[in-house]
Every structure is written in structure tokens, then in C-alpha cells.
Amino acid sequence: MNKIESSELVLNPDNSVYHLKLHPEQLAKNIIVVGDPGRVALISSFFDSIEYKVENREIVTHTGILNGQPITVLSTGMGTDNIDIVLNELDALVNIDLINRTIKPTKTALNIVRIGTSGALQKDIPVNSIVVSEFGLGLDGLMNYYEFEQTTEEKELLSQFYKQTNYSTLFAQPYFVKASPVLFNLLKEDAFSGITATASGFYGPQGRVLRLPLKEDKLNEKLNQFSYNNHKIVNFEMETSALYGLSRALGHNACTACVVVANRFSKEFSKDYKPAMNQLIQKVLLKLTQNRS
Ligand code: R1P
Ligand code: URA
């Protein structure tokens, strides 16, 4: 079997994976990912016990037990470039033999739920509400670097997106990816749902102007107006498209649930999103540790 070279699968001297600094036994199959490293301790404070705490750069990992089930929470930092690192290394931990540097013949599927914050792109989605992402719309470009098969439904959404928005060719080629149906159905209750647009930045790529004028100043209106087969674009954040794309390509299940901290059309920003975040965390933890699939 082909060995993966040390320049490609990068390991630390103790054989942990390069950026996550984790060993296979330090990872559970049910995983929560968050952008903010400060959210990790908040989430693991609900675990019954914590077995491992590992930290490197912006990636903080806590693994423990909740309701009798192993569970991991780790921070990715902001953006799809970090998701590329985190997803590839999470997959390596379960699907590559790190000692022999060979791909394992039998693959393990991880359940990955992102708990994040986001900005609503529909006026009727108030701050402090929850959005569960049925699709990711990648405006970031990450999946364009991988062999990645899109479904007929995703291709139809993309062709409608080009048609309805006259999307600028100056930007990265967009892509749609659906959530894991099992995780989406598990989490969608009592939440808004729809398409989550993943941007490559917080300011210009999400239509925010401080001092620099934008090349495309109608982007948010176009996203707001898009509609196809009852699918609407409901919120903006910075990780979901790549999380969904890489998870599906590697055989994992992923779904994102976000607290809405901004509404871009009513021009509001939440004064305190912590109570909504606390509620969302407890809901996801309960659903994930009751889910035996
Ligand atoms: C921007 O403020 C950050 O918040 C959102 C965005 O996706 C981006 O990472 O998510 P997190 O709250 O999970 O970081
Ligand atoms: N996160 C984002 O990426 N955008 C917002 O508007 C709020 C949170």
C-alpha cells in the first residue's frame, strides 16, 4: 500500500497530527466545532467528565463523556482556510494509520456539528434566534480545489443562483452543498432553516463598508432575493460550505446551527447573544448524545 510522504501528512515528533496536536485516542466520533476558542470551555462545562484538553494555535480541543457517550469539542478559528486544516486532520486521525502512513481499508464516519454565530439575510429572522443550515452556499472557493461531485439538486441551485444574481466572475466560483440529512433532521426543530452563505471574510465579502468601497454593493440584496423551490438564503457566516463539502467528500456527516447575532436588513446587532448560545449548546449536546446512528 502507498505510504503518504512526511511533507503531505505532517506529524509532530510525538506522532500527533500537525495543527490539531491530537492522537487518535483523544478524539470522539461525535464532534462539535466552533469558531471561537473561548466557546470550547463553555461547551465542555456541560460534559459529565473531561478526559483530554489539548491546545495549539487557535485550535483548542476538549474530549470527555456526556450521557455515557464520548464527545469532543474543538475550535477551528475563523474561516474556511481553517476548516480545510481541521477537517483534513480530523479525517486523518480516524482514516489514516499514522504510524504506517497508509489509508485504512475500513473508514470511520464522524458526526460533526458546528455551533456558531451568524448574520441574518432575511428581515423576519430576528437576532438571538437560531438558524440550522440545510445547505451551505460557498462563496469562499475552497471546494474548487478538490475533486468534488455535486448532486443534481446542488447543480440546479447553482445554475439558478447564477441566473438570478448575475454573480460577478471576479469572485470565486460558488458552490452549494447539502447538510447531512440525519443531522439536519435531528437539529432543525424550533429553528429557522435554509441556505447559509459562507463568505471569505466578515467585512467586504459580507457587504460591510467601513472605509473601503465595495466592487459589488448589491450582493446582500441579491442573496436576500434569491429563491428556488422554496429554498432561500437565510444567513451569512464563514465556515459551513467548506465543512459540508469536505465532510461529504471524506464520508463524514456535518450540520451547522448558528445563533443570529446580526440582522443585516433591520441593521441590528444582538446586545447579548449568550443566553441563546447557551440554549443552543444544551440542545445540540442532548440531541447528539441521544443520537445512536
Ligand atoms: C465572525 O465573527 C466569526 O463568527 C462566526 C463566523 O463564521 C466567523 O467565524 O462564527 P463563530 O462564532 O463560530 O466564530
Ligand atoms: N458572523 C458572521 O460571519 N457574520 C455576521 O454578520 C455575524 C456573525
mmCIF file with all atom_site columns, C-alpha atoms and ligand atoms in Angstrom, residues 114 117-120 197 199 201-202 206 208 236-239 259-264 269, ligand 2:
data_model
loop_
_atom_site.group_PDB
_atom_site.id
_atom_site.type_symbol
_atom_site.label_atom_id
_atom_site.label_alt_id
_atom_site.label_comp_id
_atom_site.label_asym_id
_atom_site.label_entity_id
_atom_site.label_seq_id
_atom_site.pdbx_PDB_ins_code
_atom_site.Cartn_x
_atom_site.Cartn_y
_atom_site.Cartn_z
_atom_site.occupancy
_atom_site.B_iso_or_equiv
_atom_site.pdbx_formal_charge
_atom_site.auth_seq_id
_atom_site.auth_comp_id
_atom_site.auth_asym_id
_atom_site.auth_atom_id
_atom_site.pdbx_PDB_model_num
ATOM   1  C CA . ARG A 1 114 ? -20.841 23.338 14.033 1.00 0.00 ? 114 ARG A CA 1
ATOM   2  C CA . THR A 1 117 ? -22.781 32.810 15.203 1.00 0.00 ? 117 THR A CA 1
ATOM   3  C CA . SER A 1 118 ? -24.136 34.353 12.003 1.00 0.00 ? 118 SER A CA 1
ATOM   4  C CA . GLY A 1 119 ? -25.790 37.379 10.409 1.00 0.00 ? 119 GLY A CA 1
ATOM   5  C CA . ALA A 1 120 ? -29.374 37.030 9.121  1.00 0.00 ? 120 ALA A CA 1
ATOM   6  C CA . ALA A 1 197 ? -23.953 31.718 2.622  1.00 0.00 ? 197 ALA A CA 1
ATOM   7  C CA . ALA A 1 199 ? -18.171 34.249 2.969  1.00 0.00 ? 199 ALA A CA 1
ATOM   8  C CA . GLY A 1 201 ? -14.411 37.494 5.148  1.00 0.00 ? 201 GLY A CA 1
ATOM   9  C CA . PHE A 1 202 ? -16.555 39.398 7.646  1.00 0.00 ? 202 PHE A CA 1
ATOM   10 C CA . GLN A 1 206 ? -20.413 40.181 3.585  1.00 0.00 ? 206 GLN A CA 1
ATOM   11 C CA . ARG A 1 208 ? -19.936 45.636 5.137  1.00 0.00 ? 208 ARG A CA 1
ATOM   12 C CA . PHE A 1 236 ? -24.079 34.634 6.462  1.00 0.00 ? 236 PHE A CA 1
ATOM   13 C CA . GLU A 1 237 ? -21.124 33.097 8.299  1.00 0.00 ? 237 GLU A CA 1
ATOM   14 C CA . MET A 1 238 ? -17.628 31.896 7.413  1.00 0.00 ? 238 MET A CA 1
ATOM   15 C CA . GLU A 1 239 ? -17.223 28.090 7.696  1.00 0.00 ? 239 GLU A CA 1
ATOM   16 C CA . VAL A 1 259 ? -27.213 31.917 16.763 1.00 0.00 ? 259 VAL A CA 1
ATOM   17 C CA . VAL A 1 260 ? -28.181 35.015 14.773 1.00 0.00 ? 260 VAL A CA 1
ATOM   18 C CA . VAL A 1 261 ? -26.148 37.890 16.219 1.00 0.00 ? 261 VAL A CA 1
ATOM   19 C CA . ALA A 1 262 ? -26.779 40.427 13.439 1.00 0.00 ? 262 ALA A CA 1
ATOM   20 C CA . ASN A 1 263 ? -29.652 41.192 11.113 1.00 0.00 ? 263 ASN A CA 1
ATOM   21 C CA . ARG A 1 264 ? -28.233 42.850 8.007  1.00 0.00 ? 264 ARG A CA 1
ATOM   22 C CA . PHE A 1 269 ? -26.697 43.533 16.381 1.00 0.00 ? 269 PHE A CA 1
HETATM 23 N N1 . URA B 2 .   ? -20.687 36.038 11.792 1.00 0.00 ? 2   URA B N1 1
HETATM 24 C C1 . URA B 2 .   ? -20.574 36.429 10.504 1.00 0.00 ? 2   URA B C1 1
HETATM 25 O O1 . URA B 2 .   ? -19.775 35.866 9.751  1.00 0.00 ? 2   URA B O1 1
HETATM 26 N N2 . URA B 2 .   ? -21.340 37.455 10.082 1.00 0.00 ? 2   URA B N2 1
HETATM 27 C C2 . URA B 2 .   ? -22.187 38.121 10.879 1.00 0.00 ? 2   URA B C2 1
HETATM 28 O O2 . URA B 2 .   ? -22.829 39.077 10.439 1.00 0.00 ? 2   URA B O2 1
HETATM 29 C C3 . URA B 2 .   ? -22.285 37.712 12.233 1.00 0.00 ? 2   URA B C3 1
HETATM 30 C C4 . URA B 2 .   ? -21.523 36.661 12.662 1.00 0.00 ? 2   URA B C4 1
#
